[in-house]
Short mmCIF file of C-alpha atoms in Angstrom, two decimals:
data_model
loop_
_atom_site.label_atom_id
_atom_site.label_comp_id
_atom_site.label_asym_id
_atom_site.label_seq_id
_atom_site.Cartn_x
_atom_site.Cartn_y
_atom_site.Cartn_z
CA MET I 1 -0.59 -0.15 -0.51
CA LYS I 2 2.47 2.22 1.00
CA HIS I 3 4.34 1.83 -2.89
CA LYS I 4 1.55 2.66 -4.06
CA LYS I 5 0.75 5.53 -2.91
CA LEU I 6 4.87 6.28 -3.26
CA LEU I 7 4.09 4.93 -7.19
CA CYS I 8 1.47 7.99 -7.53
CA VAL I 9 2.88 10.67 -6.07
CA ALA I 10 5.82 9.81 -8.28
CA VAL I 11 3.51 9.61 -11.51
CA VAL I 12 1.77 12.94 -10.23
CA LEU I 13 4.88 14.40 -10.02
CA CYS I 14 6.50 13.77 -13.51
CA MET I 15 2.86 14.87 -15.26
CA THR I 16 3.04 18.00 -13.49
CA ALA I 17 6.64 18.78 -14.24
CA LEU I 18 6.24 17.59 -18.19
CA SER I 19 2.90 19.83 -18.37
CA GLY I 20 5.03 22.62 -19.34
CA CYS I 21 6.68 20.77 -21.79
CA SER I 22 4.25 21.84 -25.07
CA LYS I 23 5.57 23.75 -27.90
CA GLY I 24 3.00 26.36 -27.27
CA GLU I 25 2.73 30.06 -28.80
CA LYS I 26 5.40 31.70 -30.29
CA GLU I 27 7.20 34.29 -28.34
CA ASN I 28 8.81 37.77 -29.37
CA ASP I 29 10.58 38.63 -26.27
CA TYR I 30 13.95 38.50 -25.67
CA ILE I 31 16.51 40.27 -23.59
CA THR I 32 19.17 41.92 -24.61
CA PHE I 33 22.34 42.39 -22.02
CA LYS I 34 24.84 44.80 -21.22
CA LYS I 35 27.87 44.58 -23.42
CA VAL I 36 31.29 43.78 -22.16
CA PRO I 37 34.41 45.15 -23.86
CA ILE I 38 36.92 42.52 -24.31
CA ASN I 39 40.25 42.84 -25.99
CA ASP I 40 42.34 41.73 -29.18
CA GLU I 41 42.39 37.67 -27.68
CA GLY I 42 39.35 37.91 -26.12
CA ASN I 43 39.65 37.57 -22.51
CA ASN I 44 37.66 40.57 -21.16
CA GLY I 45 41.25 42.66 -20.29
CA SER I 46 42.66 39.94 -17.77
CA LYS I 47 45.79 38.35 -18.62
CA SER I 48 45.41 34.69 -18.95
CA GLU I 49 47.93 31.76 -16.60
CA ASN I 50 49.92 31.58 -19.95
CA SER I 51 49.93 34.17 -21.52
CA SER I 52 53.70 33.61 -22.36
CA LYS I 53 52.76 30.44 -24.43
CA ASP I 54 53.27 30.37 -28.23
CA SER I 55 50.77 31.90 -30.42
CA SER I 56 51.94 28.80 -32.84
CA GLU I 57 49.58 26.83 -31.03
CA ASN I 58 46.89 28.53 -32.11
CA GLN I 59 44.67 28.54 -28.72
CA SER I 60 44.43 31.04 -25.97
CA GLU I 61 43.46 29.89 -22.44
CA GLY I 62 41.47 31.59 -19.68
CA ASN I 63 38.67 33.45 -22.03
CA ASP I 64 35.50 34.50 -19.96
CA ALA I 65 32.97 32.46 -21.31
CA ASP I 66 30.14 35.64 -20.68
CA SER I 67 31.96 37.78 -21.94
CA LEU I 68 32.10 35.30 -25.52
CA ILE I 69 27.91 35.59 -25.16
CA TYR I 70 27.34 38.28 -24.19
CA ASN I 71 28.91 40.50 -27.11
CA SER I 72 28.07 37.71 -29.47
CA ASP I 73 25.66 39.50 -32.22
CA VAL I 74 23.54 35.54 -31.99
CA MET I 75 23.89 32.58 -30.83
CA GLY I 76 21.63 29.34 -31.58
CA SER I 77 22.03 25.54 -32.74
CA VAL I 78 22.26 24.66 -36.40
CA VAL I 79 19.14 23.18 -38.30
CA GLU I 80 20.92 22.98 -41.91
CA PHE I 81 24.01 24.20 -42.70
CA SER I 82 27.02 24.70 -45.63
CA ASN I 83 30.86 26.08 -46.79
CA THR I 84 29.22 29.40 -47.32
CA GLY I 85 26.71 29.86 -44.41
CA CYS I 86 24.07 28.01 -41.99
CA THR I 87 20.73 28.41 -40.60
CA VAL I 88 20.66 28.23 -36.55
CA SER I 89 17.58 28.20 -34.60
CA PRO I 90 18.80 31.51 -31.91
CA THR I 91 18.99 30.84 -28.42
CA LYS I 92 16.57 32.90 -25.77
CA THR I 93 17.64 33.85 -22.82
CA GLU I 94 15.43 34.78 -19.39
CA GLU I 95 16.43 36.03 -16.12
CA VAL I 96 15.86 33.56 -13.60
CA ASP I 97 16.03 34.17 -9.86
CA GLY I 98 19.22 35.97 -10.19
CA GLY I 99 20.79 34.08 -12.60
CA GLN I 100 20.03 33.82 -16.79
CA LEU I 101 18.79 30.42 -18.39
CA ALA I 102 19.32 29.99 -22.31
CA ILE I 103 16.78 28.56 -23.98
CA ALA I 104 16.64 26.53 -27.04
CA ALA I 105 14.08 24.76 -29.27
CA GLN I 106 14.44 20.75 -29.31
CA PRO I 107 15.43 19.02 -32.76
CA GLY I 108 12.37 19.12 -35.08
CA TYR I 109 10.92 21.83 -33.30
CA GLU I 110 12.92 24.94 -34.68
CA ASP I 111 10.72 28.31 -35.70
CA GLU I 112 11.29 28.73 -39.21
CA GLU I 113 9.68 32.63 -39.08
CA ASN I 114 12.47 33.05 -36.01
CA ASN I 115 15.69 31.68 -37.59
CA VAL I 116 18.21 33.26 -38.87
CA ASN I 117 20.54 32.86 -41.62
CA ILE I 118 24.07 33.17 -41.39
CA HIS I 119 26.08 34.03 -44.32
CA TYR I 120 29.79 33.30 -43.97
CA SER I 121 32.31 36.30 -45.21
CA ASP I 122 35.10 35.81 -47.42
CA SER I 123 38.03 36.59 -43.88
CA CYS I 124 35.43 34.81 -41.42
CA GLN I 125 37.00 33.17 -38.06
CA PHE I 126 35.70 29.72 -37.38
CA GLN I 127 37.24 28.85 -33.93
CA LEU I 128 36.09 26.68 -30.98
CA ALA I 129 35.56 27.51 -27.38
CA LYS I 130 36.19 24.40 -25.04
CA ILE I 131 34.17 26.60 -21.89
CA ASN I 132 35.12 25.16 -18.57
CA ILE I 133 31.22 24.80 -16.23
CA ALA I 134 33.04 25.18 -13.23
CA THR I 135 35.56 28.33 -13.93
CA GLY I 136 33.29 29.92 -16.17
CA LYS I 137 36.08 29.86 -18.99
CA ALA I 138 36.72 29.34 -22.01
CA TYR I 139 39.96 27.81 -23.83
CA ILE I 140 39.71 28.58 -27.81
CA SER I 141 41.32 27.40 -30.43
CA ASP I 142 40.81 27.59 -34.51
CA VAL I 143 39.05 25.17 -36.53
CA ASP I 144 37.72 24.67 -40.48
CA VAL I 145 34.07 25.43 -41.23
CA SER I 146 33.59 21.66 -41.61
CA GLU I 147 33.51 21.35 -37.77
CA ILE I 148 29.51 22.66 -38.11
CA LYS I 149 27.38 20.01 -38.89
CA LYS I 150 23.81 20.22 -37.62
CA GLN I 151 22.56 20.84 -33.95
CA THR I 152 26.67 22.43 -34.11
CA SER I 153 25.65 25.09 -31.28
CA LEU I 154 27.10 28.04 -32.09
CA ILE I 155 28.49 31.78 -31.25
CA ILE I 156 27.88 34.45 -33.39
CA TYR I 157 29.71 37.77 -34.73
CA GLY I 158 29.10 39.68 -37.25
CA GLU I 159 26.73 42.64 -39.09
CA TRP I 160 22.87 42.22 -39.53
CA SER I 161 21.32 42.52 -42.70
CA ASP I 162 17.87 42.06 -41.46
CA ASP I 163 16.01 40.71 -39.24
CA HIS I 164 17.01 37.24 -40.91
CA ASN I 165 20.26 37.19 -41.93
CA ILE I 166 23.69 37.95 -40.78
CA GLU I 167 27.52 38.45 -42.20
CA ALA I 168 29.61 36.66 -39.83
CA THR I 169 33.00 37.40 -39.28
CA LYS I 170 33.44 35.10 -36.60
CA VAL I 171 32.08 32.03 -36.05
CA ILE I 172 32.64 30.00 -32.61
CA ILE I 173 31.42 26.51 -31.77
CA ASP I 174 31.04 26.79 -27.96
CA ARG I 175 31.55 23.35 -26.98
CA TYR I 176 30.58 22.88 -22.45
CA GLU I 177 33.04 21.00 -20.64
CA TYR I 178 33.06 19.54 -16.85
CA GLU I 179 36.56 19.14 -15.39
#
């Protein structure tokens, strides 16, 4: 009898938690962030631990992940891609209990009206940012456009030509790591 009550409580909790997971109505209330200036190395003015590291390794350490994200023009997940550009489903953010919550469309549920077309400029720079969740530091290295695939999470810098098109000057693939 005790197990049946516990099972009923667990089922009700699961149903309650999942009731808010429908696609719902389209929302257009994006939050904007104050941009934090970053220097040429991309590390918001602070010196990295290994600032004497040889630049031929094409990797910089200790970049602040928050400034990479907040200074970007759009962040999102790849829906379609080619060597000349891609389409991303933008990630929305909102304030929750003094922090930021990122909201991304589940694969297959992207809203085509909100998607952004990314066109790579001739001098577009492609990078990979391995972001340490514990420290908030991003370790950046150069990569090739071939690293961009479907559902890849991107941080994009560039110039908007309209609400749904951007000419990218820098595209960063972001990957989160625990260690």
